[in-house]
Amino acid sequence: MVRVRLVPRVPATVRNRIRRAPGTLARYYRSLRPHPAAELVPQPHPWLRALGMVAVVLLGTWLGLLVVGDVRVPVGPVNTTMTLRPSLAGGTKINISPLGALRLDSHEAPVRLDVNVDQLDPVRAQALVDHPERISGLQQEITQDVEHGTLDLAVRSCVAVVAGAGALGLVVYRRPRRALAAGGLALALLAASGATAYATWNPKSVLEPKFSGLLSSAPSLVGNARSIVTEFDVYQKELARLVTNVTKLYDVTSTLPAYEPDPTTIRVLHVSDIHLNPASWKIIASLVRQYDVNVIVDSGDTMDHGSAAENGFLDPIADLGAPYVWVRGNHDSRTTQHYLERMKNVHVLDDGRAISVAGVRFAGIGDPQFTPDRSVEPGGERAEELAGARLASALRDQKAAGTPVDVAIAHEPTAARQTDGEVPMVLAGHLHHEGMEIMRYGTRLRIEGSTGGSGLRAVEHQYPAPVEASILYLDRDTRHLQAWDEIRLGGLGETTAEVSRHLAKENAPGATPSPGAASPETSPADRSSPAPGRSGTAPSRSSAGPNRSGARLSPSAP
């Protein structure tokens, strides 16, 4: 017998529920577990993200230029390395190792052009020696070399900044899109810097170089004052002259070339405030030899207390190799003055006395005050103004007699200001920092720093006071100032040397010379964007700030 078991038919909806039961149970039990609290991930502020990107771009740009941004270029007979470097001041720096460096205010942009003179190519240098006729074409050759080198540098720099910023962006963000953005921003920054440099390019900056290095090298590298004034194709000719001088310095004999001053200029060495520093005589003698100085002008404070016991300090003046014109300062006594008056090559000026030395007519007056002891109350500005008025009266008398004075001398700037309009230029000291300005009626006031580094006062401050002097280049025919070199040496215990060339504005190439006194100039502080060292400027390094045209320098009693 066959038994048949009847199984009841299960509805489809029930079957589906049974099949879904495990998942339903699982979801049910999961719902019984506590849910973790939702956490908010803080997002960086957009400004912080932007600053981070800027930092990556700047650092990557600098690294790229540092690693792969150099271009080796032969310029004439020398091999050079050109590099772009980030800089707030811009300009061009030419490193001539081991002699020093030349700085040119060539442009205003956040990049600086560094040119390192690596070595002299003996083959190309010998070719110039064997074929002197090639010297005439050296100017064009150098210009073409610089143009090609600049183009190669621009291409290499673009690749360097993109690679540097992109690589650093990839390391920091780990996202290709961010890395590409960093590289693009770096390229845009370099392009903007190049456009700014092109817009502010100053080809005449080679006329006013600033030299830092061995003082004996300064005359050869900075060049001749008169010749650069009369050049017209400034950029090309001065570039050729600069490279030619460098070539001479790397001569196989390793000897520095002799400085050959232009015979149409009179070179005046202006010193002041020696204050019994015996090292000053060696420095002055060295400058006289290096620059072939025609006459030395000392605007006073040669001594410290003016005692007779100090007079022996003045004896080296006889061996300096040039005539010495001197006026009394507030630290120099009448005893000091009488001692100098007996020396053969010294010309003491006082009470408006005038004398012609080396083709220049000088007149001067001694300081009316003798204040070697600071505890003594000085007579005040009134005494200085009266002394300056006596000097101005003497200048007028000289002009009426047909023997006009070219340069007036006074120790205190307050007295020197009284000669405004009576003489083309007046020299002073006393303030222990240099300065140059054109006064209201056209007279140029030149204030010299301390050639003795402030003497015993050199150690009164945190840093030793520098030793300062100036070479003034006067036209031999008109006796007007053509240019001047500011010489600044490191103070006590320091060995730095710095020479800055400046041109009188009315004598710059392309300018119309003034038939009378010098025309007013504008100092860097009067410009909307300072550009120290350009034509017609006279930057001051004093703590009191730049000397503005027509402004008064606050007197002190060093």
PDB file of C-alpha atoms in Angstrom, residues 149-330:
ATOM      1  CA  GLY A 149      73.360  84.222 -21.356  1.00  0.00           C
ATOM      2  CA  THR A 150      70.307  86.162 -20.169  1.00  0.00           C
ATOM      3  CA  LEU A 151      68.063  84.248 -22.582  1.00  0.00           C
ATOM      4  CA  ASP A 152      69.475  80.902 -21.438  1.00  0.00           C
ATOM      5  CA  LEU A 153      69.074  81.997 -17.826  1.00  0.00           C
ATOM      6  CA  ALA A 154      65.425  82.930 -18.391  1.00  0.00           C
ATOM      7  CA  VAL A 155      64.631  79.514 -19.907  1.00  0.00           C
ATOM      8  CA  ARG A 156      66.570  77.624 -17.231  1.00  0.00           C
ATOM      9  CA  SER A 157      64.930  79.655 -14.468  1.00  0.00           C
ATOM     10  CA  CYS A 158      61.429  78.905 -15.782  1.00  0.00           C
ATOM     11  CA  VAL A 159      62.163  75.184 -15.771  1.00  0.00           C
ATOM     12  CA  ALA A 160      63.784  75.449 -12.334  1.00  0.00           C
ATOM     13  CA  VAL A 161      60.889  77.224 -10.607  1.00  0.00           C
ATOM     14  CA  VAL A 162      58.231  74.965 -12.147  1.00  0.00           C
ATOM     15  CA  ALA A 163      60.162  71.827 -11.229  1.00  0.00           C
ATOM     16  CA  GLY A 164      61.008  73.027  -7.724  1.00  0.00           C
ATOM     17  CA  ALA A 165      57.530  74.260  -6.800  1.00  0.00           C
ATOM     18  CA  GLY A 166      55.823  71.268  -8.458  1.00  0.00           C
ATOM     19  CA  ALA A 167      58.034  68.714  -6.716  1.00  0.00           C
ATOM     20  CA  LEU A 168      57.575  70.339  -3.328  1.00  0.00           C
ATOM     21  CA  GLY A 169      53.818  70.632  -3.895  1.00  0.00           C
ATOM     22  CA  LEU A 170      53.630  66.919  -4.711  1.00  0.00           C
ATOM     23  CA  VAL A 171      55.535  66.060  -1.513  1.00  0.00           C
ATOM     24  CA  VAL A 172      53.375  68.297   0.686  1.00  0.00           C
ATOM     25  CA  TYR A 173      49.897  67.752  -0.814  1.00  0.00           C
ATOM     26  CA  ARG A 174      50.372  64.334  -2.530  1.00  0.00           C
ATOM     27  CA  ARG A 175      47.922  65.403  -5.182  1.00  0.00           C
ATOM     28  CA  PRO A 176      49.043  65.972  -8.776  1.00  0.00           C
ATOM     29  CA  ARG A 177      46.495  68.733  -9.253  1.00  0.00           C
ATOM     30  CA  ARG A 178      47.882  70.726  -6.309  1.00  0.00           C
ATOM     31  CA  ALA A 179      51.434  70.127  -7.525  1.00  0.00           C
ATOM     32  CA  LEU A 180      50.562  71.457 -10.989  1.00  0.00           C
ATOM     33  CA  ALA A 181      48.912  74.478  -9.394  1.00  0.00           C
ATOM     34  CA  ALA A 182      52.071  75.197  -7.379  1.00  0.00           C
ATOM     35  CA  GLY A 183      54.223  74.957 -10.500  1.00  0.00           C
ATOM     36  CA  GLY A 184      51.911  77.260 -12.429  1.00  0.00           C
ATOM     37  CA  LEU A 185      51.897  79.852  -9.661  1.00  0.00           C
ATOM     38  CA  ALA A 186      55.705  79.736  -9.485  1.00  0.00           C
ATOM     39  CA  LEU A 187      55.935  80.342 -13.237  1.00  0.00           C
ATOM     40  CA  ALA A 188      53.470  83.238 -12.982  1.00  0.00           C
ATOM     41  CA  LEU A 189      55.490  84.734 -10.121  1.00  0.00           C
ATOM     42  CA  LEU A 190      58.722  84.528 -12.134  1.00  0.00           C
ATOM     43  CA  ALA A 191      57.023  86.080 -15.171  1.00  0.00           C
ATOM     44  CA  ALA A 192      55.684  88.964 -13.051  1.00  0.00           C
ATOM     45  CA  SER A 193      59.137  89.492 -11.534  1.00  0.00           C
ATOM     46  CA  GLY A 194      60.699  89.545 -14.993  1.00  0.00           C
ATOM     47  CA  ALA A 195      58.161  92.083 -16.226  1.00  0.00           C
ATOM     48  CA  THR A 196      58.836  94.293 -13.198  1.00  0.00           C
ATOM     49  CA  ALA A 197      62.587  94.051 -13.732  1.00  0.00           C
ATOM     50  CA  TYR A 198      62.165  94.976 -17.397  1.00  0.00           C
ATOM     51  CA  ALA A 199      59.944  97.944 -16.545  1.00  0.00           C
ATOM     52  CA  THR A 200      62.387  99.285 -13.931  1.00  0.00           C
ATOM     53  CA  TRP A 201      65.613  98.413 -15.780  1.00  0.00           C
ATOM     54  CA  ASN A 202      68.247 101.103 -15.302  1.00  0.00           C
ATOM     55  CA  PRO A 203      71.135 100.663 -17.769  1.00  0.00           C
ATOM     56  CA  LYS A 204      72.969 103.643 -16.251  1.00  0.00           C
ATOM     57  CA  SER A 205      73.379 101.825 -12.947  1.00  0.00           C
ATOM     58  CA  VAL A 206      76.871 100.815 -14.072  1.00  0.00           C
ATOM     59  CA  LEU A 207      77.860 104.453 -13.609  1.00  0.00           C
ATOM     60  CA  GLU A 208      77.300 104.262  -9.842  1.00  0.00           C
ATOM     61  CA  PRO A 209      78.580 100.882  -8.679  1.00  0.00           C
ATOM     62  CA  LYS A 210      79.010  99.964  -5.038  1.00  0.00           C
ATOM     63  CA  PHE A 211      82.176  97.996  -4.364  1.00  0.00           C
ATOM     64  CA  SER A 212      82.785  95.780  -1.334  1.00  0.00           C
ATOM     65  CA  GLY A 213      86.095  94.018  -0.868  1.00  0.00           C
ATOM     66  CA  LEU A 214      89.780  94.847  -0.926  1.00  0.00           C
ATOM     67  CA  LEU A 215      90.267  98.611  -0.809  1.00  0.00           C
ATOM     68  CA  SER A 216      93.278  98.415  -3.141  1.00  0.00           C
ATOM     69  CA  SER A 217      91.022  96.946  -5.835  1.00  0.00           C
ATOM     70  CA  ALA A 218      88.412  99.692  -5.672  1.00  0.00           C
ATOM     71  CA  PRO A 219      89.961 102.268  -8.074  1.00  0.00           C
ATOM     72  CA  SER A 220      90.487  99.668 -10.800  1.00  0.00           C
ATOM     73  CA  LEU A 221      87.009  98.178 -10.542  1.00  0.00           C
ATOM     74  CA  VAL A 222      84.982 101.319  -9.929  1.00  0.00           C
ATOM     75  CA  GLY A 223      86.788 103.071 -12.769  1.00  0.00           C
ATOM     76  CA  ASN A 224      87.475 106.615 -13.817  1.00  0.00           C
ATOM     77  CA  ALA A 225      85.003 109.351 -12.891  1.00  0.00           C
ATOM     78  CA  ARG A 226      85.531 111.722 -15.784  1.00  0.00           C
ATOM     79  CA  SER A 227      85.470 109.129 -18.567  1.00  0.00           C
ATOM     80  CA  ILE A 228      82.173 107.597 -17.465  1.00  0.00           C
ATOM     81  CA  VAL A 229      80.553 111.014 -17.348  1.00  0.00           C
ATOM     82  CA  THR A 230      81.373 111.734 -20.987  1.00  0.00           C
ATOM     83  CA  GLU A 231      80.228 108.356 -22.369  1.00  0.00           C
ATOM     84  CA  PHE A 232      76.932 108.221 -24.264  1.00  0.00           C
ATOM     85  CA  ASP A 233      76.282 104.564 -25.087  1.00  0.00           C
ATOM     86  CA  VAL A 234      76.300 103.931 -21.384  1.00  0.00           C
ATOM     87  CA  TYR A 235      75.252 100.339 -20.993  1.00  0.00           C
ATOM     88  CA  GLN A 236      77.334  98.686 -23.680  1.00  0.00           C
ATOM     89  CA  LYS A 237      80.495 100.719 -23.197  1.00  0.00           C
ATOM     90  CA  GLU A 238      80.475 100.463 -19.413  1.00  0.00           C
ATOM     91  CA  LEU A 239      79.804  96.738 -19.584  1.00  0.00           C
ATOM     92  CA  ALA A 240      82.805  96.346 -21.849  1.00  0.00           C
ATOM     93  CA  ARG A 241      84.911  98.497 -19.521  1.00  0.00           C
ATOM     94  CA  LEU A 242      83.858  96.439 -16.505  1.00  0.00           C
ATOM     95  CA  VAL A 243      84.771  93.125 -18.118  1.00  0.00           C
ATOM     96  CA  THR A 244      88.022  94.594 -19.432  1.00  0.00           C
ATOM     97  CA  ASN A 245      88.983  95.651 -15.906  1.00  0.00           C
ATOM     98  CA  VAL A 246      88.159  92.192 -14.613  1.00  0.00           C
ATOM     99  CA  THR A 247      90.339  90.740 -17.337  1.00  0.00           C
ATOM    100  CA  LYS A 248      93.237  92.894 -16.193  1.00  0.00           C
ATOM    101  CA  LEU A 249      92.748  91.748 -12.619  1.00  0.00           C
ATOM    102  CA  TYR A 250      93.061  88.125 -13.695  1.00  0.00           C
ATOM    103  CA  ASP A 251      96.239  88.686 -15.651  1.00  0.00           C
ATOM    104  CA  VAL A 252      98.657  85.767 -15.577  1.00  0.00           C
ATOM    105  CA  THR A 253     101.048  87.820 -13.485  1.00  0.00           C
ATOM    106  CA  SER A 254      98.372  88.050 -10.736  1.00  0.00           C
ATOM    107  CA  THR A 255      99.175  91.727 -10.217  1.00  0.00           C
ATOM    108  CA  LEU A 256      96.556  94.454  -9.914  1.00  0.00           C
ATOM    109  CA  PRO A 257      96.544  97.049 -12.693  1.00  0.00           C
ATOM    110  CA  ALA A 258      97.673 100.567 -11.901  1.00  0.00           C
ATOM    111  CA  TYR A 259      94.856 103.080 -11.595  1.00  0.00           C
ATOM    112  CA  GLU A 260      95.180 105.719 -14.310  1.00  0.00           C
ATOM    113  CA  PRO A 261      93.120 108.772 -13.334  1.00  0.00           C
ATOM    114  CA  ASP A 262      91.760 111.038 -16.024  1.00  0.00           C
ATOM    115  CA  PRO A 263      94.062 114.061 -16.365  1.00  0.00           C
ATOM    116  CA  THR A 264      91.065 116.373 -16.809  1.00  0.00           C
ATOM    117  CA  THR A 265      89.907 115.815 -13.204  1.00  0.00           C
ATOM    118  CA  ILE A 266      91.234 117.081  -9.890  1.00  0.00           C
ATOM    119  CA  ARG A 267      90.947 114.490  -7.133  1.00  0.00           C
ATOM    120  CA  VAL A 268      90.259 115.879  -3.655  1.00  0.00           C
ATOM    121  CA  LEU A 269      90.383 113.571  -0.636  1.00  0.00           C
ATOM    122  CA  HIS A 270      87.960 114.832   2.036  1.00  0.00           C
ATOM    123  CA  VAL A 271      88.645 113.628   5.589  1.00  0.00           C
ATOM    124  CA  SER A 272      87.336 114.799   8.946  1.00  0.00           C
ATOM    125  CA  ASP A 273      87.093 114.016  12.668  1.00  0.00           C
ATOM    126  CA  ILE A 274      90.204 111.853  12.929  1.00  0.00           C
ATOM    127  CA  HIS A 275      90.206 112.227  16.739  1.00  0.00           C
ATOM    128  CA  LEU A 276      93.745 111.011  17.383  1.00  0.00           C
ATOM    129  CA  ASN A 277      93.342 107.686  15.585  1.00  0.00           C
ATOM    130  CA  PRO A 278      96.900 106.820  14.391  1.00  0.00           C
ATOM    131  CA  ALA A 279      95.545 104.279  11.889  1.00  0.00           C
ATOM    132  CA  SER A 280      93.962 107.138   9.943  1.00  0.00           C
ATOM    133  CA  TRP A 281      97.314 108.324   8.569  1.00  0.00           C
ATOM    134  CA  LYS A 282      97.998 104.927   6.975  1.00  0.00           C
ATOM    135  CA  ILE A 283      94.527 104.864   5.471  1.00  0.00           C
ATOM    136  CA  ILE A 284      94.889 108.394   4.098  1.00  0.00           C
ATOM    137  CA  ALA A 285      98.324 107.646   2.654  1.00  0.00           C
ATOM    138  CA  SER A 286      96.940 104.516   0.983  1.00  0.00           C
ATOM    139  CA  LEU A 287      94.055 106.464  -0.566  1.00  0.00           C
ATOM    140  CA  VAL A 288      96.440 109.137  -1.811  1.00  0.00           C
ATOM    141  CA  ARG A 289      98.464 106.477  -3.631  1.00  0.00           C
ATOM    142  CA  GLN A 290      95.551 104.417  -4.919  1.00  0.00           C
ATOM    143  CA  TYR A 291      93.587 107.385  -6.288  1.00  0.00           C
ATOM    144  CA  ASP A 292      96.527 109.660  -7.137  1.00  0.00           C
ATOM    145  CA  VAL A 293      94.996 112.391  -4.942  1.00  0.00           C
ATOM    146  CA  ASN A 294      95.910 116.011  -5.760  1.00  0.00           C
ATOM    147  CA  VAL A 295      94.946 117.617  -2.450  1.00  0.00           C
ATOM    148  CA  ILE A 296      93.689 116.529   0.990  1.00  0.00           C
ATOM    149  CA  VAL A 297      91.029 118.570   2.821  1.00  0.00           C
ATOM    150  CA  ASP A 298      90.588 118.054   6.580  1.00  0.00           C
ATOM    151  CA  SER A 299      87.461 119.701   7.998  1.00  0.00           C
ATOM    152  CA  GLY A 300      88.642 119.586  11.603  1.00  0.00           C
ATOM    153  CA  ASP A 301      88.615 117.656  14.880  1.00  0.00           C
ATOM    154  CA  THR A 302      91.957 116.097  14.056  1.00  0.00           C
ATOM    155  CA  MET A 303      92.799 116.107  17.771  1.00  0.00           C
ATOM    156  CA  ASP A 304      90.786 115.085  20.800  1.00  0.00           C
ATOM    157  CA  HIS A 305      91.763 117.526  23.563  1.00  0.00           C
ATOM    158  CA  GLY A 306      93.957 119.988  21.670  1.00  0.00           C
ATOM    159  CA  SER A 307      96.791 119.810  24.165  1.00  0.00           C
ATOM    160  CA  ALA A 308     100.418 120.500  23.271  1.00  0.00           C
ATOM    161  CA  ALA A 309     101.267 116.914  24.208  1.00  0.00           C
ATOM    162  CA  GLU A 310      99.131 115.717  21.306  1.00  0.00           C
ATOM    163  CA  ASN A 311     100.970 117.754  18.660  1.00  0.00           C
ATOM    164  CA  GLY A 312     103.382 114.945  17.803  1.00  0.00           C
ATOM    165  CA  PHE A 313     100.398 113.028  16.444  1.00  0.00           C
ATOM    166  CA  LEU A 314     100.322 115.473  13.490  1.00  0.00           C
ATOM    167  CA  ASP A 315     103.867 114.767  12.243  1.00  0.00           C
ATOM    168  CA  PRO A 316     102.870 112.033   9.689  1.00  0.00           C
ATOM    169  CA  ILE A 317     101.024 114.704   7.675  1.00  0.00           C
ATOM    170  CA  ALA A 318     104.354 115.688   6.139  1.00  0.00           C
ATOM    171  CA  ASP A 319     104.688 112.239   4.507  1.00  0.00           C
ATOM    172  CA  LEU A 320     101.154 111.781   3.122  1.00  0.00           C
ATOM    173  CA  GLY A 321     102.223 112.695  -0.415  1.00  0.00           C
ATOM    174  CA  ALA A 322      99.750 115.534  -1.106  1.00  0.00           C
ATOM    175  CA  PRO A 323      99.094 119.108   0.073  1.00  0.00           C
ATOM    176  CA  TYR A 324      97.009 119.264   3.252  1.00  0.00           C
ATOM    177  CA  VAL A 325      94.271 121.921   3.669  1.00  0.00           C
ATOM    178  CA  TRP A 326      92.964 122.157   7.251  1.00  0.00           C
ATOM    179  CA  VAL A 327      90.411 124.071   9.334  1.00  0.00           C
ATOM    180  CA  ARG A 328      90.073 123.985  13.099  1.00  0.00           C
ATOM    181  CA  GLY A 329      87.369 121.894  14.757  1.00  0.00           C
ATOM    182  CA  ASN A 330      85.836 122.191  18.207  1.00  0.00           C
TER     183      ASN A 330
END
